[in-house]
XYZ file of C-alpha atoms in Angstrom:
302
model
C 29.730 9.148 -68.114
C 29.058 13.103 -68.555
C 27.624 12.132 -72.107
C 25.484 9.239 -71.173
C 24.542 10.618 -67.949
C 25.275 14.393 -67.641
C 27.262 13.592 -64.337
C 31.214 12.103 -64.781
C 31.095 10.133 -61.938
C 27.166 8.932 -61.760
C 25.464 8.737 -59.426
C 27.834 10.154 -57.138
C 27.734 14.023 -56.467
C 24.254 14.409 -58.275
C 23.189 17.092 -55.901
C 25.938 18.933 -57.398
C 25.179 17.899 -61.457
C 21.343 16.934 -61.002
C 21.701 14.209 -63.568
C 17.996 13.422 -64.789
C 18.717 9.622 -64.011
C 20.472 9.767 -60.417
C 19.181 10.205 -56.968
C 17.825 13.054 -55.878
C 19.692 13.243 -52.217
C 23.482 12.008 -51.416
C 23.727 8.378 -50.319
C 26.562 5.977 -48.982
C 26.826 3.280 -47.134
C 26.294 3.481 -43.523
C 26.792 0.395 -41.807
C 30.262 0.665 -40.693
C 29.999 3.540 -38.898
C 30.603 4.195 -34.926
C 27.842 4.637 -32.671
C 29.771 7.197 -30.882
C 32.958 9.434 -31.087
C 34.211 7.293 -27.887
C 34.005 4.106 -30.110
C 35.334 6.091 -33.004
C 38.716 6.358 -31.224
C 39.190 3.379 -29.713
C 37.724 0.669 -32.626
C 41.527 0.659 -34.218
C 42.508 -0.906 -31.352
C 40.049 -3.728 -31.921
C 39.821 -3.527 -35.633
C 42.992 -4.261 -35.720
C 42.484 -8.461 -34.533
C 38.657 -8.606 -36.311
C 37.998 -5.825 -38.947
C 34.715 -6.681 -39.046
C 33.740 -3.633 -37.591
C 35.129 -1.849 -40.607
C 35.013 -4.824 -43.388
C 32.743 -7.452 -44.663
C 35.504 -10.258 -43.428
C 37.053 -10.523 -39.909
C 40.696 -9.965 -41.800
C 43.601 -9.164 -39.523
C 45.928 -6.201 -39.901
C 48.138 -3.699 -37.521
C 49.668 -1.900 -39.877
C 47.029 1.483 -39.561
C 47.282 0.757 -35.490
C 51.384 0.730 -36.361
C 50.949 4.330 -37.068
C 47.589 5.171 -35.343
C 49.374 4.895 -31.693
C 52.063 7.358 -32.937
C 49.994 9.623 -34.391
C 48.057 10.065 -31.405
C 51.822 10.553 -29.643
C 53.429 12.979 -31.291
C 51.987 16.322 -30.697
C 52.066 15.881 -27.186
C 55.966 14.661 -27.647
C 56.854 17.703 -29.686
C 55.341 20.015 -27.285
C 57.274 18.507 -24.446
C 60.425 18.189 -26.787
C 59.619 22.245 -26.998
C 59.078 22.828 -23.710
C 62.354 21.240 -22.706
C 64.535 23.019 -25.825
C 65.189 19.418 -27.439
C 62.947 20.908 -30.314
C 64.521 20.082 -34.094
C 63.743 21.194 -37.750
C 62.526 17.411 -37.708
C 59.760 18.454 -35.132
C 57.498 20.430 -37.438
C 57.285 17.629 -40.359
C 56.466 14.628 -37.682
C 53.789 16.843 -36.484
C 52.200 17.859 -39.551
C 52.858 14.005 -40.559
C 50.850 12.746 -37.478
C 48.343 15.643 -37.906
C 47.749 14.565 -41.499
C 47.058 11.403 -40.424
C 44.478 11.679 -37.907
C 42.486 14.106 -39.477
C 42.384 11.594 -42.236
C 41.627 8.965 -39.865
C 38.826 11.421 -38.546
C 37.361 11.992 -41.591
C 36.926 8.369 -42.648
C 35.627 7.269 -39.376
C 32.836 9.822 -39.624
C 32.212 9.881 -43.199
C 32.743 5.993 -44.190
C 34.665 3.725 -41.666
C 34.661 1.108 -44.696
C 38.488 -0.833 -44.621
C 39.214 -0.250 -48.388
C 38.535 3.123 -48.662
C 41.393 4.052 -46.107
C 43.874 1.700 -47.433
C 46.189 4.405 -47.704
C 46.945 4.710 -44.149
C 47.652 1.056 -44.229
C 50.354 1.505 -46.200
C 51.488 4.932 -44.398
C 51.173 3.577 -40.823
C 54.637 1.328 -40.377
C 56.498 4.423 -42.701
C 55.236 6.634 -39.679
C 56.097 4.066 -37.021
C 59.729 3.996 -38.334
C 59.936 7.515 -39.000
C 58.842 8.134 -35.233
C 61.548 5.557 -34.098
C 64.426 7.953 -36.362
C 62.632 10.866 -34.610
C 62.953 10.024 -31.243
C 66.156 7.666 -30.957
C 68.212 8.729 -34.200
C 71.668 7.152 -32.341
C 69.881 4.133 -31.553
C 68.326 3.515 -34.971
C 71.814 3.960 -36.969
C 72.929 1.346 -34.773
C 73.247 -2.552 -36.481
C 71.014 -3.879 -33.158
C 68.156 -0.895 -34.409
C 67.937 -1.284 -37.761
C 67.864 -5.057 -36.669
C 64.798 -4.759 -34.623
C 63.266 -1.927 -37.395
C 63.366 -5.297 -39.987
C 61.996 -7.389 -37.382
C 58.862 -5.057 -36.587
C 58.480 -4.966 -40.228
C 58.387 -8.363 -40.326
C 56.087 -9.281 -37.561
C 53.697 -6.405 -39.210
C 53.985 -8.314 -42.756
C 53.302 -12.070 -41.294
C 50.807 -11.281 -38.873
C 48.596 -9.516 -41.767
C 45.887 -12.182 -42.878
C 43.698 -11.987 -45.936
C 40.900 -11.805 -47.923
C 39.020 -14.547 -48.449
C 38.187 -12.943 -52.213
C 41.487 -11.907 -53.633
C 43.489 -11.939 -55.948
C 45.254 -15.724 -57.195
C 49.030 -16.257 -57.411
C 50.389 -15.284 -60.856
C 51.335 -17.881 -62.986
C 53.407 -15.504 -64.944
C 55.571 -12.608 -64.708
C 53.189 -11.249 -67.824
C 50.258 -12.297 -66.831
C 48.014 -8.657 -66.520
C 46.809 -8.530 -62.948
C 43.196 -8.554 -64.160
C 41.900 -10.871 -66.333
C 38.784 -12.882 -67.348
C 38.133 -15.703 -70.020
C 34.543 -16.715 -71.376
C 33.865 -20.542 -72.399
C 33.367 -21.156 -76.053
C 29.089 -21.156 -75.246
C 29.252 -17.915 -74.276
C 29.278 -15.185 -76.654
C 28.527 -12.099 -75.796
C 28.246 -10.244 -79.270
C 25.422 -8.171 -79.622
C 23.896 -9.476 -76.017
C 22.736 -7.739 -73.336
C 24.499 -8.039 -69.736
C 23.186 -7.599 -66.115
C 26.358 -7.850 -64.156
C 25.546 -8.869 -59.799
C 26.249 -5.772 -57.972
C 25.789 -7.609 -54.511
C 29.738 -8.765 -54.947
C 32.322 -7.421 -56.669
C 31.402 -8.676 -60.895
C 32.267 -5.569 -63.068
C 35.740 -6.403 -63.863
C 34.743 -9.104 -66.406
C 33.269 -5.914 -68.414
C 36.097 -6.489 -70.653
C 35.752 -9.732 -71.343
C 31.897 -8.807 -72.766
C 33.467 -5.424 -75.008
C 31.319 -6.987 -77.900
C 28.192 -7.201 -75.757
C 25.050 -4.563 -76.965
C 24.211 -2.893 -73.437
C 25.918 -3.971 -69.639
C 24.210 -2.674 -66.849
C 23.810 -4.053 -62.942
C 21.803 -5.786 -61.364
C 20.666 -6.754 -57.644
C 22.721 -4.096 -55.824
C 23.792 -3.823 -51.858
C 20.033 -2.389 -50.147
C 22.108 1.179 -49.181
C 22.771 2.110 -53.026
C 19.613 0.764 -54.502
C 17.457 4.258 -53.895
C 20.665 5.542 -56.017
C 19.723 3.844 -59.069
C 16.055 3.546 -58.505
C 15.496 5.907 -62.246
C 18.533 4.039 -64.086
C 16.831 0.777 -63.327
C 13.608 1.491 -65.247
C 15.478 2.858 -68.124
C 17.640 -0.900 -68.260
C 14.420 -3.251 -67.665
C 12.573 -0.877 -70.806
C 16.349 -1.749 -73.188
C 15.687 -5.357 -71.921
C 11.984 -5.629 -72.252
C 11.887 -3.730 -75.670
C 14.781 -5.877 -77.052
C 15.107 -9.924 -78.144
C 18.715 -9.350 -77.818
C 20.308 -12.652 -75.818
C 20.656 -11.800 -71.884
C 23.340 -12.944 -69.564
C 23.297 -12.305 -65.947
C 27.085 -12.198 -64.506
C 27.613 -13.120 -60.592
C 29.984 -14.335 -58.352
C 29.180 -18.047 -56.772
C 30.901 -18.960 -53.854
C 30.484 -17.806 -49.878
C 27.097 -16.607 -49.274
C 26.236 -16.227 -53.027
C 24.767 -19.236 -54.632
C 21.537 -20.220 -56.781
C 19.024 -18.465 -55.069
C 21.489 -14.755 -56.130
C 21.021 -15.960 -59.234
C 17.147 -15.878 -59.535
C 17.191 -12.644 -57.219
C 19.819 -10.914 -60.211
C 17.223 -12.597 -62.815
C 13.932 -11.055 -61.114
C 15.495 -7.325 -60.924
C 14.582 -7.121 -64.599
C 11.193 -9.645 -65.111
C 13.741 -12.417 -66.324
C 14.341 -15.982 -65.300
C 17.506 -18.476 -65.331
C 17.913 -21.963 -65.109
C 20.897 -22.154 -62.639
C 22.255 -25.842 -64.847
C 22.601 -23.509 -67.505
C 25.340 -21.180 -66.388
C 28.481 -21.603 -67.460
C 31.438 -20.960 -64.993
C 34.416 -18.449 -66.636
C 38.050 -18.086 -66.051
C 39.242 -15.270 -63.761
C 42.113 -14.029 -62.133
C 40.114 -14.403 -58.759
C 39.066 -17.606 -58.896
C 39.769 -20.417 -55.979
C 38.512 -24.136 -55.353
C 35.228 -22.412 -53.420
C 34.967 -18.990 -55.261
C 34.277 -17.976 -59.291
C 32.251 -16.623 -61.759
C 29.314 -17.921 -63.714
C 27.512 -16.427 -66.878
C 24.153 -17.439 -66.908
C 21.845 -17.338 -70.033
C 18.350 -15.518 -69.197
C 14.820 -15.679 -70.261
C 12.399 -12.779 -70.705
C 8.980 -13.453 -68.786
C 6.980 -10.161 -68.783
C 7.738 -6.599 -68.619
C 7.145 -5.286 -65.636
């Protein structure tokens, strides 16, 4: 990325490497976040039945609330425990543990409030809700009735989780790589040229296309297209100057359908015939939900 670009992780940070090609100001997107610090430190408690608030799908998931609600408990616990001489060595580490995660949890909401990118407090949340049971009831925990009810929270936390309506299929082996993507036999991307849909998640076919001439986007998300505003006339010049083949790459299913596909083909002064795309073989794919490659026409530079 530094050699094509002059900034490793373009376009991000370009205030800081002033790549030629990348935005001139910072940029992220911005529709997650809370109106207020009020609704800020409350929405877990709500984003934890819909995470819509957070997330393009209304998924359902209490394992950051699992450690939120401790979190939010703990200093004041410790400094009672203190006040009352019932302070342990054990104190210290639950409160830098609960401080750790809030001001991770603050820094998200204020920054991103996007689900994925604070995944990691998912996955810390029940540890912290366990290690706050052990913290304040050791006896009762080492007990056969608490470890009893620990598996039993665990559980309840596991089955009540739903998911993603895009994710990943059930393995059909224990070898199969977690990632993978197929193209049919009328697709060959030697030499071609390919404009992968940045409106839903297409890039990880990129391997699948290693033999391809040039792959670029295509029809991002409205809050990162100012990013890329310079990169895009440098890709519709390589298309327009080139007889190469072209293939546009998007995902077909939910709210994506033909009319994504003429939007992806327009970015660049291109057109597609939507009978003509061919539909390849992912690790993602479901009855409703895959991936098409789609042959594209130049019309006129533009």
């Amino acid at each position: 990325m530094y050699e094509r670009f002059g900034n490793p992780v373009f376009p991000h940070l370009n205030s800081l490497f002033d790549a030629p090609l990348g935005p001139d100001t910072a940029f992220r997107d911005e529709k997650f976040l809370p109106d207020s610090f009020m609704e800020g430190l409350l929405r877990p408690f709500w984003f934890s039945f819909d995470a819509s608030p957070i997330n393009e799908q209304a998924t359902r998931d209490f394992r950051l609330l699992a450690g939120y609600i401790p979190a939010l408990a703990i200093p004041g616990m410790a400094l009672w425990r203190a006040q009352n001489g019932k302070a342990g060595s054990s104190d210290r580490v639950m409160v830098a543990l609960a401080l750790g995660f809030l001001s991770t949890f603050a820094i998200w909401t204020a920054v991103f409030s996007i689900q994925r990118y604070v995944m990691g407090l998912y996955l810390v949340g029940p540890v912290l809700l366990a290690a706050t049971a052990w913290w304040l009831f050791p006896a009762y925990v080492a007990q056969p009735r608490g470890r009893i009810l620990t598996f039993a929270v665990a559980a309840v936390l596991l089955l009540s989780t739903s998911y993603e309506r895009l994710r990943r299929v059930p393995w059909q082996s224990w070898q199969e790589p977690y990632v993978w993507t197929e193209l049919p036999s009328t697709v060959d991307p030697a030499g071609a040229i390919i404009v992968m849909s940045a409106f839903y998640p297409s890039a990880f076919t990129a391997p699948a296309f290693s033999d391809a001439y040039f792959i670029t986007h295509g029809d991002p998300r409205p809050w990162s297209r100012p990013a890329l505003a310079k990169y895009r006339e440098t890709v519709r010049a390589t298309i327009q100057s080139s007889s190469r083949p072209v293939y546009g790459v998007m995902f077909h299913g939910q709210e994506s359908r033909e009319p994504a596909l003429h939007q992806l083909a327009d970015e660049y002064g291109l057109t597609a015939n939507f009978a003509d795309c061919q539909q390849l073989e992912t690790a993602f794919d479901t009855a409703a939900t895959h991936w098409l490659a789609c042959p594209m026409r130049r019309t006129r530079a533009r």
